[in-house]
Amino acid sequence: VQLQASGGGLMQAGDSVRLSCAASGGTFYTYAVGWFRQAPGKEREFVAAIAWSGSPTTYADSVKGRFTISRQNAKNTVYLQLNSLQPGDTAVYYCAVGDRPYASSSWWDWGQGTQVTVSS
C-alpha cells in the first residue's frame, strides 16, 4: 500500500485542520491505519489509530478529546481532525497501515508526512 499524507500547514493556537491519508495500490480497507507525529529533535510518537471497520479507535492521551480519526474506505482515505491546536502539536504527521489499531501494533508502509506548525 502506498500512503500519502496531506493537509498540513501553518496554524495558530486554537485553530483546526483536517489531515488526509490517501492510499493506493493495495487492500487498504483490510488494514488498521495509524497516525503518528515527529517533532524536531524528538522520537516519532503514536497519535491515533482506527480499525479497518472504523471501530475501535484509539488515541494518545495528549490528543484525546481534541483529535478525531475517521475513515472512508470507499475513498481509500483516513482523516485526522485536529481541533484546539497547541504549539506542542507542531510536528510532521505520518500515516501507516497496521494489523490492529493500537499504539503497540505493527505498522508498515509509512507514507510521506505532512508538516503541521502551530504558532502561539
Coordinates of C-alpha atoms in Angstrom, one line a residue:
V1 CA 0.0 0.0 0.0
Q2 CA 1.3 3.5 -0.9
L3 CA 0.2 6.2 1.5
Q4 CA 0.3 10.0 1.1
A5 CA -0.5 12.4 4.0
S6 CA -1.7 15.9 3.2
G7 CA -3.5 18.8 4.7
G8 CA -0.9 20.3 7.0
G9 CA 0.2 23.9 7.1
L10 CA 0.9 26.9 9.3
M11 CA -1.8 27.3 12.0
Q12 CA -2.4 29.5 15.1
A13 CA -3.1 28.1 18.5
G14 CA -6.8 27.2 18.8
D15 CA -7.2 26.6 15.1
S16 CA -8.5 23.4 13.5
V17 CA -7.3 21.4 10.5
R18 CA -8.1 18.1 8.9
L19 CA -5.3 15.9 7.6
S20 CA -5.9 13.2 5.0
C21 CA -4.1 9.9 4.4
A22 CA -4.8 8.7 0.8
A23 CA -4.0 5.1 -0.1
S24 CA -3.3 3.4 -3.4
G25 CA -2.0 0.1 -4.7
G26 CA -3.4 -2.4 -2.1
T27 CA -6.2 -3.7 0.0
F28 CA -6.2 -0.6 2.2
Y29 CA -9.7 -1.3 3.6
T30 CA -8.4 -4.5 5.3
Y31 CA -5.9 -2.7 7.5
A32 CA -5.9 -0.6 10.5
V33 CA -4.5 2.9 9.9
G34 CA -2.5 4.9 12.4
W35 CA -1.4 8.5 12.6
F36 CA 2.0 9.3 14.1
R37 CA 4.0 12.5 14.5
Q38 CA 7.6 13.5 14.9
A39 CA 8.6 16.9 16.3
P40 CA 12.1 18.3 15.8
G41 CA 14.6 16.6 18.0
K42 CA 12.1 14.1 19.3
E43 CA 11.2 10.5 18.5
R44 CA 8.2 9.6 16.5
E45 CA 5.1 9.1 18.6
F46 CA 1.7 7.5 18.2
V47 CA -1.2 9.9 17.8
A48 CA -4.3 7.9 16.8
A49 CA -5.4 4.7 15.1
I50 CA -8.6 3.2 13.6
A51 CA -9.6 -0.3 12.8
W52 CA -10.4 -1.4 9.2
S53 CA -14.1 -1.3 10.0
G54 CA -13.9 2.2 11.7
S55 CA -14.1 0.8 15.2
P56 CA -12.4 0.8 17.6
T57 CA -10.4 4.0 17.5
T58 CA -7.6 4.7 19.9
Y59 CA -5.8 8.0 20.9
A60 CA -2.7 9.2 22.7
D61 CA -3.6 10.9 26.0
S62 CA -2.1 14.1 24.7
V63 CA -4.6 14.4 21.9
K64 CA -7.7 12.7 23.4
G65 CA -10.7 15.0 23.2
R66 CA -9.1 17.3 20.6
F67 CA -8.3 15.0 17.7
T68 CA -10.6 12.6 15.9
I69 CA -9.7 9.9 13.4
S70 CA -12.1 8.6 10.8
R71 CA -12.0 6.7 7.5
Q72 CA -13.9 6.4 4.3
N73 CA -12.9 3.0 2.7
A74 CA -14.8 3.8 -0.4
K75 CA -12.4 6.7 -0.9
N76 CA -9.3 4.9 0.4
T77 CA -8.8 7.7 2.8
V78 CA -8.3 8.1 6.5
Y79 CA -8.7 11.5 8.1
L80 CA -7.4 13.1 11.3
Q81 CA -9.3 16.1 12.5
L82 CA -7.1 18.3 14.7
N83 CA -9.0 20.8 16.9
S84 CA -7.8 23.2 19.6
L85 CA -4.3 23.1 18.2
Q86 CA -1.5 23.9 20.5
P87 CA 2.2 24.8 19.8
G88 CA 3.1 21.4 21.2
D89 CA 1.2 19.8 18.3
T90 CA 3.9 21.1 15.9
A91 CA 5.3 18.1 14.1
V92 CA 5.5 16.2 10.8
Y93 CA 2.4 13.9 10.8
Y94 CA 2.7 10.5 9.2
C95 CA 0.2 7.7 8.5
A96 CA 0.8 4.0 8.2
V97 CA -1.1 0.7 7.9
G98 CA -1.1 -1.9 10.6
D99 CA -2.5 -5.1 11.9
R100 CA -4.5 -3.7 14.8
P101 CA -5.5 -0.1 15.9
Y102 CA -3.2 0.2 18.9
A103 CA 0.0 2.0 19.5
S104 CA 1.9 -1.2 20.2
S105 CA 0.8 -2.9 17.0
S106 CA 3.0 -3.5 14.0
W107 CA 3.0 -0.6 11.5
W108 CA 4.3 -0.5 7.9
D109 CA 4.0 1.2 4.5
W110 CA 4.8 4.6 6.1
G111 CA 3.7 7.5 3.9
Q112 CA 5.4 10.8 3.4
G113 CA 4.4 13.1 6.1
T114 CA 2.7 16.5 6.2
Q115 CA 4.0 19.3 8.3
V116 CA 1.8 21.0 10.9
T117 CA 3.2 24.1 12.5
V118 CA 1.2 25.8 15.3
S119 CA 2.2 29.3 16.4
S120 CA 1.2 30.8 19.7

